[in-house]
Amino acid sequence: MKHFLRMFVQVCLYFYCKCLWRCLKFVVRKLTGQCELQRICYNTKPGAARTMKIEASLKGSKCKRLQTSVNVHPDAIEKTIDDIMELKRINPDINPQLGVSLQACLLQIVGYRNLIAEVEKLRREPYDSENPQHEEMLLKLWKCLKPDSPLKARISKQWCEIGFQGDDPKTDFRGMGLLGLYNLVYFAEWDTEIAQQVLTDSLHPKYSQLSKAEWEKKKFDKAIGYSFAIVGINITDLAYNLLVSGALKTHFYNVAPEAPTLTHFQQTFCYLMHEFHKFWIDEDPLDIMEFNRVREKFYKRILRQLQNPEMALCPHFAASESLINM
């Protein structure tokens, strides 16, 4: 009985608040002469704060055409803006800036949705050793990370030198599919200096001041470091979860003036790889068995940062520049 009453009260409160909110919006429009979309665009600066408010306003509208405007094809955005202006009875000649602002917001909103679909497609595509393009990308990863050490064979223990688990990397891509490989290659190719440094650090024990003899005497192993490629695939999973949960909207709406792209996602991956590397060192874990704890703590820190509507993880959309100058 108590459970039923609680649910009944919650339902009543929901409808009361919803009706009250609509009445309040009506009163404010009458007083200001502006609809909610106008007030957001005129009173909120461009970026995540504005776009997320526009997105919430459209999705929460009682008008079906406004609700579905966040799901249109990019080519239909201009027509959608015209429809919104007509529905809201806004004269585009008197309010030219409103159309421009709404268009920028819708490009970001629709672009984010399309980016999720593109990333999901890559994640679902398995690595195929019979596919020449897949093999070419894998070999490119080796060449970028180990330019002075030729790969002796496609199936080789050498792959462990860049952090794969066995002599054939294809088995390590099962969780993230081609997305993991795409991200690792991007990091190695476009942030080569940083990627090589992170790889070198990951292969060395944190107590590097010890001599080789002291190291062998203490019988420490490489577990104090971590496997570069495996961690890269794991951080790909972290970035993927941030994306599909919507947490990355704050970042992308602040760094992408229009639709966020796969390149934005890969640049974000570069940033996360470097930040996780620093975080791992600061956490000073005993061994690799603490990886999940450190990863979860890092994930929560990034989530907290993204709760700030002004947050941009890599503001200038150039991970290599921002990392080198840190």
CSV table of C-alpha atoms in Angstrom, one decimal:
chain,number,residue,atom,x,y,z
A,1,MET,CA,0.0,0.0,0.0
A,2,LYS,CA,2.8,2.4,0.9
A,3,HIS,CA,4.6,1.6,-2.3
A,4,PHE,CA,1.4,2.4,-4.3
A,5,LEU,CA,0.9,5.7,-2.5
A,6,ARG,CA,4.5,6.7,-3.1
A,7,MET,CA,4.1,5.9,-6.8
A,8,PHE,CA,0.8,7.8,-7.0
A,9,VAL,CA,2.4,10.9,-5.3
A,10,GLN,CA,5.3,10.8,-7.7
A,11,VAL,CA,3.0,10.6,-10.7
A,12,CYS,CA,0.9,13.5,-9.4
A,13,LEU,CA,4.1,15.5,-8.8
A,14,TYR,CA,5.3,14.7,-12.3
A,15,PHE,CA,2.2,16.0,-14.0
A,16,TYR,CA,1.9,18.9,-11.7
A,17,CYS,CA,5.4,20.0,-12.4
A,18,LYS,CA,5.0,19.4,-16.1
A,19,CYS,CA,1.8,21.5,-16.3
A,20,LEU,CA,3.4,24.2,-14.0
A,21,TRP,CA,6.5,24.3,-16.3
A,22,ARG,CA,4.4,24.8,-19.4
A,23,CYS,CA,2.3,27.5,-17.7
A,24,LEU,CA,5.5,29.2,-16.6
A,25,LYS,CA,7.0,29.1,-20.2
A,26,PHE,CA,3.7,30.6,-21.5
A,27,VAL,CA,3.9,33.5,-19.0
A,28,VAL,CA,7.5,34.2,-19.7
A,29,ARG,CA,6.9,34.2,-23.4
A,30,LYS,CA,4.1,36.7,-23.0
A,31,LEU,CA,6.3,38.9,-20.8
A,32,THR,CA,9.4,38.8,-22.9
A,33,GLY,CA,7.9,38.4,-26.4
A,34,GLN,CA,10.4,35.5,-26.9
A,35,CYS,CA,10.0,31.7,-27.1
A,36,GLU,CA,12.3,29.5,-25.1
A,37,LEU,CA,14.5,28.8,-28.1
A,38,GLN,CA,15.0,32.5,-28.6
A,39,ARG,CA,15.8,33.1,-24.9
A,40,ILE,CA,18.4,30.3,-24.9
A,41,CYS,CA,20.1,31.5,-28.1
A,42,TYR,CA,20.2,35.2,-27.1
A,43,ASN,CA,21.2,34.6,-23.4
A,44,THR,CA,23.5,31.6,-23.5
A,45,LYS,CA,26.9,31.8,-25.1
A,46,PRO,CA,27.8,29.3,-28.0
A,47,GLY,CA,29.1,25.9,-27.0
A,48,ALA,CA,27.9,23.0,-24.9
A,49,ALA,CA,25.8,25.2,-22.5
A,50,ARG,CA,23.7,26.5,-25.4
A,51,THR,CA,23.5,23.3,-27.5
A,52,MET,CA,22.5,21.1,-24.6
A,53,LYS,CA,19.7,23.6,-23.6
A,54,ILE,CA,18.5,23.7,-27.2
A,55,GLU,CA,18.5,19.9,-27.3
A,56,ALA,CA,16.6,19.6,-24.1
A,57,SER,CA,14.1,22.2,-25.2
A,58,LEU,CA,13.4,20.5,-28.5
A,59,LYS,CA,13.2,17.0,-27.0
A,60,GLY,CA,10.8,18.2,-24.2
A,61,SER,CA,8.5,20.0,-26.6
A,62,LYS,CA,4.9,18.9,-26.8
A,63,CYS,CA,5.1,19.4,-30.6
A,64,LYS,CA,6.1,16.2,-32.4
A,65,ARG,CA,7.8,18.1,-35.2
A,66,LEU,CA,10.1,19.9,-32.7
A,67,GLN,CA,10.8,16.6,-30.9
A,68,THR,CA,11.9,14.9,-34.1
A,69,SER,CA,14.0,17.8,-35.3
A,70,VAL,CA,17.0,16.5,-33.3
A,71,ASN,CA,16.9,13.3,-35.4
A,72,VAL,CA,16.8,14.7,-39.0
A,73,HIS,CA,19.4,14.0,-41.7
A,74,PRO,CA,22.1,16.7,-41.9
A,75,ASP,CA,20.9,17.7,-45.3
A,76,ALA,CA,17.5,18.5,-43.9
A,77,ILE,CA,18.7,20.8,-41.2
A,78,GLU,CA,18.0,24.0,-43.1
A,79,LYS,CA,14.5,22.9,-43.9
A,80,THR,CA,14.0,22.0,-40.3
A,81,ILE,CA,15.1,25.4,-39.1
A,82,ASP,CA,12.5,27.0,-41.5
A,83,ASP,CA,9.9,24.7,-39.9
A,84,ILE,CA,10.9,25.6,-36.4
A,85,MET,CA,10.7,29.3,-37.2
A,86,GLU,CA,7.3,28.8,-38.8
A,87,LEU,CA,5.9,26.8,-35.9
A,88,LYS,CA,7.2,29.4,-33.4
A,89,ARG,CA,5.9,32.2,-35.5
A,90,ILE,CA,9.3,33.9,-35.7
A,91,ASN,CA,10.1,36.2,-38.5
A,92,PRO,CA,13.5,35.2,-39.9
A,93,ASP,CA,14.1,38.6,-41.4
A,94,ILE,CA,13.8,40.2,-37.9
A,95,ASN,CA,15.7,37.4,-36.2
A,96,PRO,CA,18.4,36.4,-38.6
A,97,GLN,CA,20.9,35.4,-35.9
A,98,LEU,CA,18.4,32.9,-34.4
A,99,GLY,CA,18.4,30.7,-37.5
A,100,VAL,CA,22.2,30.7,-37.6
A,101,SER,CA,22.5,29.8,-33.9
A,102,LEU,CA,19.8,27.0,-34.2
A,103,GLN,CA,21.6,25.6,-37.3
A,104,ALA,CA,24.9,25.4,-35.5
A,105,CYS,CA,23.2,23.6,-32.5
A,106,LEU,CA,21.4,21.2,-34.7
A,107,LEU,CA,24.5,20.3,-36.7
A,108,GLN,CA,26.2,19.4,-33.4
A,109,ILE,CA,23.2,17.5,-32.1
A,110,VAL,CA,22.7,15.5,-35.3
A,111,GLY,CA,26.5,15.1,-35.8
A,112,TYR,CA,26.9,13.6,-32.3
A,113,ARG,CA,24.2,11.0,-33.0
A,114,ASN,CA,25.8,10.2,-36.4
A,115,LEU,CA,29.2,9.9,-34.7
A,116,ILE,CA,27.9,7.3,-32.3
A,117,ALA,CA,26.6,5.3,-35.3
A,118,GLU,CA,30.0,5.5,-37.1
A,119,VAL,CA,32.0,4.5,-34.0
A,120,GLU,CA,29.6,1.7,-33.2
A,121,LYS,CA,30.0,0.4,-36.8
A,122,LEU,CA,33.8,0.3,-36.3
A,123,ARG,CA,33.5,-1.4,-32.9
A,124,ARG,CA,31.3,-4.1,-34.4
A,125,GLU,CA,33.6,-4.9,-37.3
A,126,PRO,CA,36.0,-7.6,-36.4
A,127,TYR,CA,39.7,-7.6,-37.4
A,128,ASP,CA,40.1,-9.8,-40.4
A,129,SER,CA,43.6,-11.0,-41.2
A,130,GLU,CA,42.5,-11.8,-44.7
A,131,ASN,CA,41.6,-8.2,-45.3
A,132,PRO,CA,44.6,-6.4,-46.9
A,133,GLN,CA,43.5,-3.0,-45.4
A,134,HIS,CA,43.3,-4.4,-41.9
A,135,GLU,CA,46.7,-5.9,-42.3
A,136,GLU,CA,48.1,-2.7,-43.7
A,137,MET,CA,46.9,-0.7,-40.7
A,138,LEU,CA,48.3,-3.2,-38.3
A,139,LEU,CA,51.7,-3.0,-39.9
A,140,LYS,CA,51.5,0.8,-40.0
A,141,LEU,CA,51.1,0.6,-36.2
A,142,TRP,CA,54.3,-1.3,-35.8
A,143,LYS,CA,56.2,1.0,-38.2
A,144,CYS,CA,55.1,4.2,-36.3
A,145,LEU,CA,55.9,2.8,-32.9
A,146,LYS,CA,59.1,0.9,-33.8
A,147,PRO,CA,60.6,2.6,-36.9
A,148,ASP,CA,64.1,1.3,-36.2
A,149,SER,CA,63.1,-2.3,-35.5
A,150,PRO,CA,61.8,-4.2,-38.6
A,151,LEU,CA,59.1,-6.8,-38.0
A,152,LYS,CA,60.6,-10.1,-38.8
A,153,ALA,CA,57.4,-11.9,-39.4
A,154,ARG,CA,53.6,-11.2,-39.4
A,155,ILE,CA,53.2,-13.8,-36.6
A,156,SER,CA,55.9,-12.9,-34.1
A,157,LYS,CA,56.7,-12.5,-30.4
A,158,GLN,CA,57.8,-9.0,-31.4
A,159,TRP,CA,54.2,-7.9,-31.1
A,160,CYS,CA,54.6,-8.2,-27.3
A,161,GLU,CA,57.1,-5.3,-27.5
A,162,ILE,CA,54.3,-2.9,-28.2
A,163,GLY,CA,52.0,-4.4,-25.7
A,164,PHE,CA,50.0,-7.1,-27.4
A,165,GLN,CA,49.4,-10.4,-25.5
A,166,GLY,CA,50.6,-12.9,-28.0
A,167,ASP,CA,52.3,-13.4,-31.3
A,168,ASP,CA,49.2,-12.5,-33.4
A,169,PRO,CA,47.5,-9.1,-32.4
A,170,LYS,CA,44.2,-10.0,-34.1
A,171,THR,CA,43.0,-11.8,-31.1
A,172,ASP,CA,43.3,-8.7,-28.9
A,173,PHE,CA,40.9,-6.7,-31.0
A,174,ARG,CA,37.9,-8.8,-30.2
A,175,GLY,CA,36.4,-6.5,-27.6
A,176,MET,CA,36.6,-3.2,-29.6
A,177,GLY,CA,36.9,-4.5,-33.1
A,178,LEU,CA,38.5,-2.2,-35.7
A,179,LEU,CA,37.8,0.8,-33.5
A,180,GLY,CA,40.7,-0.2,-31.2
A,181,LEU,CA,43.1,-0.5,-34.1
A,182,TYR,CA,41.9,2.8,-35.7
A,183,ASN,CA,42.6,4.6,-32.4
A,184,LEU,CA,46.0,3.1,-31.8
A,185,VAL,CA,47.1,3.8,-35.4
A,186,TYR,CA,45.9,7.4,-35.1
A,187,PHE,CA,47.7,8.0,-31.9
A,188,ALA,CA,50.9,6.4,-33.3
A,189,GLU,CA,50.8,8.3,-36.6
A,190,TRP,CA,49.6,11.8,-35.5
A,191,ASP,CA,51.1,12.0,-32.0
A,192,THR,CA,54.1,9.8,-32.8
A,193,GLU,CA,56.5,11.4,-30.3
A,194,ILE,CA,54.1,11.2,-27.4
A,195,ALA,CA,53.0,7.7,-28.4
A,196,GLN,CA,56.6,6.4,-28.6
A,197,GLN,CA,57.4,8.0,-25.2
A,198,VAL,CA,54.3,6.4,-23.5
A,199,LEU,CA,55.3,3.1,-25.0
A,200,THR,CA,58.8,3.4,-23.7
A,201,ASP,CA,57.6,4.3,-20.3
A,202,SER,CA,55.1,1.5,-20.2
A,203,LEU,CA,57.9,-1.1,-20.8
A,204,HIS,CA,60.1,0.1,-18.0
A,205,PRO,CA,59.6,-0.4,-14.3
A,206,LYS,CA,58.7,2.7,-12.3
A,207,TYR,CA,61.8,2.2,-10.0
A,208,SER,CA,64.1,2.8,-12.9
A,209,GLN,CA,66.8,4.2,-10.6
A,210,LEU,CA,67.6,0.6,-9.6
A,211,SER,CA,70.5,-1.0,-11.4
A,212,LYS,CA,69.9,-4.1,-13.5
A,213,ALA,CA,71.5,-6.3,-10.8
A,214,GLU,CA,69.3,-4.8,-8.1
A,215,TRP,CA,66.3,-5.2,-10.3
A,216,GLU,CA,67.0,-8.9,-10.9
A,217,LYS,CA,67.7,-9.5,-7.2
A,218,LYS,CA,64.4,-8.1,-6.2
A,219,LYS,CA,62.7,-10.2,-8.9
A,220,PHE,CA,60.3,-7.5,-10.0
A,221,ASP,CA,58.6,-8.0,-13.3
A,222,LYS,CA,57.1,-5.9,-16.1
A,223,ALA,CA,53.7,-6.0,-14.4
A,224,ILE,CA,54.7,-2.7,-12.7
A,225,GLY,CA,54.4,-1.2,-16.1
A,226,TYR,CA,51.5,-2.0,-18.5
A,227,SER,CA,50.9,-3.4,-21.9
A,228,PHE,CA,50.6,-0.4,-24.3
A,229,ALA,CA,48.4,-1.9,-27.0
A,230,ILE,CA,46.1,-3.6,-24.5
A,231,VAL,CA,45.7,-0.4,-22.5
A,232,GLY,CA,45.0,1.5,-25.7
A,233,ILE,CA,42.2,-0.9,-26.5
A,234,ASN,CA,40.9,-0.5,-23.0
A,235,ILE,CA,41.0,3.3,-23.2
A,236,THR,CA,39.2,3.0,-26.5
A,237,ASP,CA,36.4,1.2,-24.5
A,238,LEU,CA,36.5,4.0,-22.0
A,239,ALA,CA,36.1,6.7,-24.7
A,240,TYR,CA,33.4,4.7,-26.3
A,241,ASN,CA,31.4,4.5,-23.1
A,242,LEU,CA,31.8,8.3,-22.6
A,243,LEU,CA,30.5,8.8,-26.1
A,244,VAL,CA,27.4,6.6,-26.0
A,245,SER,CA,26.4,7.7,-22.5
A,246,GLY,CA,26.4,11.3,-23.8
A,247,ALA,CA,29.1,12.5,-21.4
A,248,LEU,CA,31.3,13.6,-24.3
A,249,LYS,CA,28.6,16.0,-25.5
A,250,THR,CA,30.1,18.7,-23.2
A,251,HIS,CA,33.5,18.3,-24.8
A,252,PHE,CA,32.5,17.9,-28.5
A,253,TYR,CA,29.9,20.8,-28.4
A,254,ASN,CA,32.7,23.0,-27.1
A,255,VAL,CA,35.4,22.0,-29.6
A,256,ALA,CA,33.4,21.3,-32.7
A,257,PRO,CA,31.8,24.4,-34.2
A,258,GLU,CA,29.5,22.2,-36.3
A,259,ALA,CA,29.2,18.4,-36.4
A,260,PRO,CA,31.7,16.4,-34.3
A,261,THR,CA,33.6,13.8,-36.5
A,262,LEU,CA,35.5,10.6,-36.0
A,263,THR,CA,38.7,12.7,-36.0
A,264,HIS,CA,37.4,14.5,-33.0
A,265,PHE,CA,36.8,11.2,-31.3
A,266,GLN,CA,40.3,10.0,-32.1
A,267,GLN,CA,41.9,13.2,-30.9
A,268,THR,CA,40.0,12.7,-27.7
A,269,PHE,CA,41.4,9.2,-27.5
A,270,CYS,CA,45.0,10.6,-27.8
A,271,TYR,CA,44.2,13.0,-24.9
A,272,LEU,CA,42.8,10.2,-22.7
A,273,MET,CA,45.8,7.9,-23.4
A,274,HIS,CA,48.3,10.6,-22.3
A,275,GLU,CA,46.2,11.6,-19.3
A,276,PHE,CA,45.7,8.0,-18.2
A,277,HIS,CA,49.5,7.4,-18.5
A,278,LYS,CA,50.1,10.4,-16.2
A,279,PHE,CA,47.3,9.2,-13.9
A,280,TRP,CA,48.8,5.7,-13.7
A,281,ILE,CA,52.2,7.1,-12.7
A,282,ASP,CA,50.6,9.4,-10.1
A,283,GLU,CA,48.5,6.5,-8.6
A,284,ASP,CA,51.7,4.5,-8.2
A,285,PRO,CA,50.0,1.1,-8.4
A,286,LEU,CA,51.7,-2.0,-6.9
A,287,ASP,CA,51.3,-4.0,-10.1
A,288,ILE,CA,49.1,-4.5,-13.2
A,289,MET,CA,46.5,-6.2,-11.0
A,290,GLU,CA,45.4,-2.8,-9.9
A,291,PHE,CA,44.6,-1.7,-13.4
A,292,ASN,CA,40.8,-1.9,-13.1
A,293,ARG,CA,40.8,0.2,-9.9
A,294,VAL,CA,43.0,2.8,-11.4
A,295,ARG,CA,40.9,2.8,-14.6
A,296,GLU,CA,37.7,3.3,-12.7
A,297,LYS,CA,39.1,6.1,-10.7
A,298,PHE,CA,40.4,7.8,-13.9
A,299,TYR,CA,37.0,7.3,-15.6
A,300,LYS,CA,35.2,9.0,-12.7
A,301,ARG,CA,37.6,11.9,-12.8
A,302,ILE,CA,36.9,12.5,-16.5
A,303,LEU,CA,33.2,12.2,-15.8
A,304,ARG,CA,33.4,14.9,-13.1
A,305,GLN,CA,35.3,17.2,-15.5
A,306,LEU,CA,32.7,16.7,-18.2
A,307,GLN,CA,29.9,17.8,-15.9
A,308,ASN,CA,31.2,21.4,-16.3
A,309,PRO,CA,29.4,22.8,-19.4
A,310,GLU,CA,32.5,24.9,-20.3
A,311,MET,CA,34.8,21.8,-20.3
A,312,ALA,CA,36.9,21.0,-23.3
A,313,LEU,CA,39.3,18.1,-22.8
A,314,CYS,CA,41.6,19.3,-25.5
A,315,PRO,CA,40.4,22.8,-26.2
A,316,HIS,CA,42.4,23.5,-29.4
A,317,PHE,CA,41.6,20.2,-31.0
A,318,ALA,CA,45.3,19.4,-31.4
A,319,ALA,CA,46.3,16.8,-28.9
A,320,SER,CA,49.9,16.7,-30.1
A,321,GLU,CA,50.4,20.4,-29.5
A,322,SER,CA,48.7,20.5,-26.1
A,323,LEU,CA,50.6,17.5,-24.9
A,324,ILE,CA,54.0,18.5,-26.1
A,325,ASN,CA,53.6,22.0,-24.5
A,326,MET,CA,52.4,20.7,-21.1
